[in-house]
Coordinates of C-alpha atoms in Angstrom, one line a residue:
Chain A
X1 CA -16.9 5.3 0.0
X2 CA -14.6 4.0 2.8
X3 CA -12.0 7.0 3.7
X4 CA -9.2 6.7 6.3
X5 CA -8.0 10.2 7.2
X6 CA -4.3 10.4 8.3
X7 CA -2.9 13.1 10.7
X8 CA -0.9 15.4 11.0
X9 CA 0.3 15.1 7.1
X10 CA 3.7 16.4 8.0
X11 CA 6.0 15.9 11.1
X12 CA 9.2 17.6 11.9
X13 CA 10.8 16.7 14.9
X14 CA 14.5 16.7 16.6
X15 CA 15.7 13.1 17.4
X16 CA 14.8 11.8 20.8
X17 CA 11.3 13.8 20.6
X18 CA 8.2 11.6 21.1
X19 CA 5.5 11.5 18.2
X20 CA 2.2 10.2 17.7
X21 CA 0.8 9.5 14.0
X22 CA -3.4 8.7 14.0
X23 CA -5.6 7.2 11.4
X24 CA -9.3 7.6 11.6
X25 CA -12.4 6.4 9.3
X26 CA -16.0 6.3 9.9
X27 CA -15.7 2.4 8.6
X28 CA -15.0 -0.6 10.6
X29 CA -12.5 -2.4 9.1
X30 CA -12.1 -6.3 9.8
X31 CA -8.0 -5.0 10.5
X32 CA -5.7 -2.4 10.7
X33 CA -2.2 -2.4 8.9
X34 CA 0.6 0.5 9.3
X35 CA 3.0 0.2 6.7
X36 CA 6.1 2.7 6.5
X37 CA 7.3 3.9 2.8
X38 CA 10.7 5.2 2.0
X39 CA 11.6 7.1 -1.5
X40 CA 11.7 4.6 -3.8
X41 CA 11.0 2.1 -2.2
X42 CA 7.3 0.1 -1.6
X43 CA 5.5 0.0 1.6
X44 CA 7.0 -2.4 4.1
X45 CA 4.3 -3.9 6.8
X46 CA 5.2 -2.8 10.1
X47 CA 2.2 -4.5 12.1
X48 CA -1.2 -5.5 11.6
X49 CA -4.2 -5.3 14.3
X50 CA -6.9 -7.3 14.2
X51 CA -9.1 -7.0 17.6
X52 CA -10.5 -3.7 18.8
X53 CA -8.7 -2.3 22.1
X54 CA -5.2 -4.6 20.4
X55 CA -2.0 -2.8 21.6
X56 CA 1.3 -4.0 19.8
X57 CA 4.7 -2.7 20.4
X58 CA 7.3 -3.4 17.5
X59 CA 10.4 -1.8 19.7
X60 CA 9.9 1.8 20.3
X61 CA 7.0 2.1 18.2
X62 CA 3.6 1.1 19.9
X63 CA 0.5 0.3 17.8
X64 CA -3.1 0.7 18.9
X65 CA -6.8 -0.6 17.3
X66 CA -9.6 1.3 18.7
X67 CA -12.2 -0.8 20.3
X68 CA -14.9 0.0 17.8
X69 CA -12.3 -1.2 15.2
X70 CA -12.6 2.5 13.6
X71 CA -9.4 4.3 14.1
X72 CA -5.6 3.8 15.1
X73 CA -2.8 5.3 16.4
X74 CA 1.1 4.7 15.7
X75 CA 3.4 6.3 19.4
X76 CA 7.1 6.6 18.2
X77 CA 9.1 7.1 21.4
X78 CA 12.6 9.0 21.2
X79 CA 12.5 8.6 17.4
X80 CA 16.0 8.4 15.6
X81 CA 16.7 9.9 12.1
X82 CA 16.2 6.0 10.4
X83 CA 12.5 6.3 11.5
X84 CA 11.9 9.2 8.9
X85 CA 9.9 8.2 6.4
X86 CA 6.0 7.8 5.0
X87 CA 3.8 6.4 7.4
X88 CA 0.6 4.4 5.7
X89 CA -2.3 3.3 7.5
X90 CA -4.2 0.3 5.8
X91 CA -7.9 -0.6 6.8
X92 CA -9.0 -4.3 5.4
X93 CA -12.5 -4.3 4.3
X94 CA -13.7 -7.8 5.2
X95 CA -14.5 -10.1 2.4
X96 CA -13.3 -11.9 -0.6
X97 CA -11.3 -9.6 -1.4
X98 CA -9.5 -8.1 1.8
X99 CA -8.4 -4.8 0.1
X100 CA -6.6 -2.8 1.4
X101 CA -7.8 1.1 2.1
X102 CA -5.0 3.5 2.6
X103 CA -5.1 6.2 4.7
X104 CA -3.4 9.6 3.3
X105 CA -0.2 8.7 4.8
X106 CA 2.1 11.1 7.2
X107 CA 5.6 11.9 5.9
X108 CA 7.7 11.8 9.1
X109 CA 11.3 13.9 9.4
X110 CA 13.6 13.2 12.3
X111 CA 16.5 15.5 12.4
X112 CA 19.6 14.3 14.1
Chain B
X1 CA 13.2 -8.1 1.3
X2 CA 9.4 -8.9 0.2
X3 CA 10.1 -11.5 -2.5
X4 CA 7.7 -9.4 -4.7
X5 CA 9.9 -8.3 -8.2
X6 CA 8.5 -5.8 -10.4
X7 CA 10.1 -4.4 -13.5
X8 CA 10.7 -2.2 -15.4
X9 CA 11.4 0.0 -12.0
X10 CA 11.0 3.5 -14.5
X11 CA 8.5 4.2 -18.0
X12 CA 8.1 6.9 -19.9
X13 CA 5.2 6.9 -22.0
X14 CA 3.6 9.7 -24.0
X15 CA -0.6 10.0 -23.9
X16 CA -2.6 7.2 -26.5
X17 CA 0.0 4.7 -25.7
X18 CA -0.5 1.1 -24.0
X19 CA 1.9 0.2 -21.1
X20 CA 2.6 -3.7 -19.4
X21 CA 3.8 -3.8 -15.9
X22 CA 5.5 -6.9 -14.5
X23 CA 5.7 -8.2 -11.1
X24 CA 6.6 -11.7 -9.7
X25 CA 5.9 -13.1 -6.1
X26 CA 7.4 -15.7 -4.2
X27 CA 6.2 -19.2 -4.5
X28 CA 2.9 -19.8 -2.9
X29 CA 1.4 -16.4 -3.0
X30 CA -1.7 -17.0 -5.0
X31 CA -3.2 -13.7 -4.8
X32 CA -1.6 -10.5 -6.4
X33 CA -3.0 -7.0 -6.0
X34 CA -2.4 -3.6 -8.0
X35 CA -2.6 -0.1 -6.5
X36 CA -1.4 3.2 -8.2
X37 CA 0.1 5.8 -5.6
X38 CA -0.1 8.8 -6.8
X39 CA 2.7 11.7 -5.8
X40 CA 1.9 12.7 -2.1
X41 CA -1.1 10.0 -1.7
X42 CA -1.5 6.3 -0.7
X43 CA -1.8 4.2 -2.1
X44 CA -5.8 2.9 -3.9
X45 CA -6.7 -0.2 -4.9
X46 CA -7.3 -1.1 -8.7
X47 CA -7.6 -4.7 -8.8
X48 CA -6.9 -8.2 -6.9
X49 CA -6.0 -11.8 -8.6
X50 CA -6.7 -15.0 -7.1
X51 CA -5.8 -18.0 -8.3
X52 CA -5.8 -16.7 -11.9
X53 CA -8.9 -14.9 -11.7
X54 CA -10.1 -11.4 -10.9
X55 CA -11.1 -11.4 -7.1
X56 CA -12.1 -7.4 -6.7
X57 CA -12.0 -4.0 -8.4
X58 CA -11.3 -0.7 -7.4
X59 CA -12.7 2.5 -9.0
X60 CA -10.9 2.1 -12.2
X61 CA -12.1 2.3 -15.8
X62 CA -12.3 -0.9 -18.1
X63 CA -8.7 0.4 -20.1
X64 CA -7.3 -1.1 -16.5
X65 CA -6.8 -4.4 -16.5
X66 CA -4.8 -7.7 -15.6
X67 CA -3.1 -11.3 -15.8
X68 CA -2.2 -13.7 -13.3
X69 CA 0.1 -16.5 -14.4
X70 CA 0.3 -20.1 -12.6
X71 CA 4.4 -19.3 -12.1
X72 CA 3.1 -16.8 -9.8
X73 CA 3.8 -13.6 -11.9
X74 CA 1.2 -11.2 -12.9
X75 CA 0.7 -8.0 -15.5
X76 CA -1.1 -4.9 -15.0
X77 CA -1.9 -3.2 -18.6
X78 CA -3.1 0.0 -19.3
X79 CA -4.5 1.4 -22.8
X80 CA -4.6 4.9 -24.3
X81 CA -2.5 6.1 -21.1
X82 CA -3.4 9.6 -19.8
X83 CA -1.3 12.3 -18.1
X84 CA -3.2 11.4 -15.1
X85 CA -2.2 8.0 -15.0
X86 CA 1.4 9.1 -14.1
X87 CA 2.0 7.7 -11.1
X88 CA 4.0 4.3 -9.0
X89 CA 2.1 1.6 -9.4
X90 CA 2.5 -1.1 -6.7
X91 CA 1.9 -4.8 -6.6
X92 CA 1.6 -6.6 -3.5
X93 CA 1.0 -10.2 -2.7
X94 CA 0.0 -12.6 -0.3
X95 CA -0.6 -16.4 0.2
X96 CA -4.4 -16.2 0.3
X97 CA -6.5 -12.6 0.0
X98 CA -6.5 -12.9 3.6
X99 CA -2.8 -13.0 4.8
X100 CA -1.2 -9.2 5.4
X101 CA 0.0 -8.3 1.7
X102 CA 3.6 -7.4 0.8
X103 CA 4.6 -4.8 -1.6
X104 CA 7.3 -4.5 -4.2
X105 CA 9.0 -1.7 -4.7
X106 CA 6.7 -0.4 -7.8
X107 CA 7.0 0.9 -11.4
X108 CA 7.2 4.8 -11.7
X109 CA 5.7 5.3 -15.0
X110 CA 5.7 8.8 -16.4
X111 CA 3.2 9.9 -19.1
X112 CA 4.4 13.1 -21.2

């Protein structure tokens, strides 16, 4: 059974802090997608790394694939109170299918 | 905005009953996949449609299960409904199983 094990679960932090979300799995997925979830709402892709050792940066949020295509991190610097929400890691199992594996997701707070 | 529709948005249901879930996707997105989030989890994977036909399963029993349509919509029904089965339920859909899939906003269904 593929798991991919999100931490920390919960995050509190004062706007302008620095923050780092990371996703880990003993699978290699064939890519990595980080979705972020608001109430109500479905999960909106924010990025999605495919090569091991890939670092993207989507503004102030910087995305990395480790190189054994295993585990991933998600750096928010000087977060604002519109980046609060759930973050969702996604592995892709390769093959017909492509499902998607979630991680356990990290509910994010930014107070103002 | 995803282009991915679902309705009803809210369900109540009470245990033994049958349930239909809706969702539409833009033009072009052949494949459609169905995930139940339960409260304070990701999302996991129940099935995927390709081109009309069943392209992968998760772990879910047989009283689970689905329609693709050629106008690019899609059902997810579920008989003799359980308390456990309350949860948002999530399409998502893509061009091909291997593009980056994009959710709709999901059905909250509610069993009593």
């Amino acid at each position: 059974t593929q798991l991919l094990e999100q931490s920390p679960q919960f995050l509190s932090i004062q706007e302008g802090e620095n923050l780092t979300v990371y996703c880990n799995s003993s699978s290699v997925f064939s890519s990595l997608q980080w979705y972020r979830q608001e109430p109500g709402e479905g999960p909106v892709l924010l990025v999605t790394v495919v090569t091991g050792g890939e670092v993207k940066k989507l503004k102030r949020l910087t995305f990395q694939f480790g190189d054994a295509r295993k585990d991933s991190s998600l750096h928010i610097t000087a977060a604002q109170p519109g980046d609060t929400g759930l973050y969702l890691c996604a592995g892709a199992i390769s093959g017909a299918t492509n499902k998607l594996i979630f991680g356990t997701g990290t509910l994010l707070a930014v107070q103002p | 905005e995803t282009g991915v529709t679902q309705s009803p948005t809210h369900l109540i249901k009470t245990r033994g009953q049958q349930v239909t879930l809706r969702c539409s996707s833009q033009s072009g997105h052949n494949t459609v996949s169905w995930y139940q989030q339960a409260l304070g989890q990701g999302p996991q994977f129940i099935f995927q449609y390709y081109r009309e036909e069943e392209n992968g399963r998760g772990n879910f029993p047989p009283r689970f299960s689905g329609l693709q349509f050629p106008n690019y919509s899609s059902e997810l029904n579920v008989n003799a409904l359980e308390l456990d089965d309350s949860a948002l339920y999530l399409c998502a859909s893509s061009p091909d199983p291997q593009q980056p899939q994009h959710f709709g906003d999901g059905t909250r269904l509610s069993i009593l």
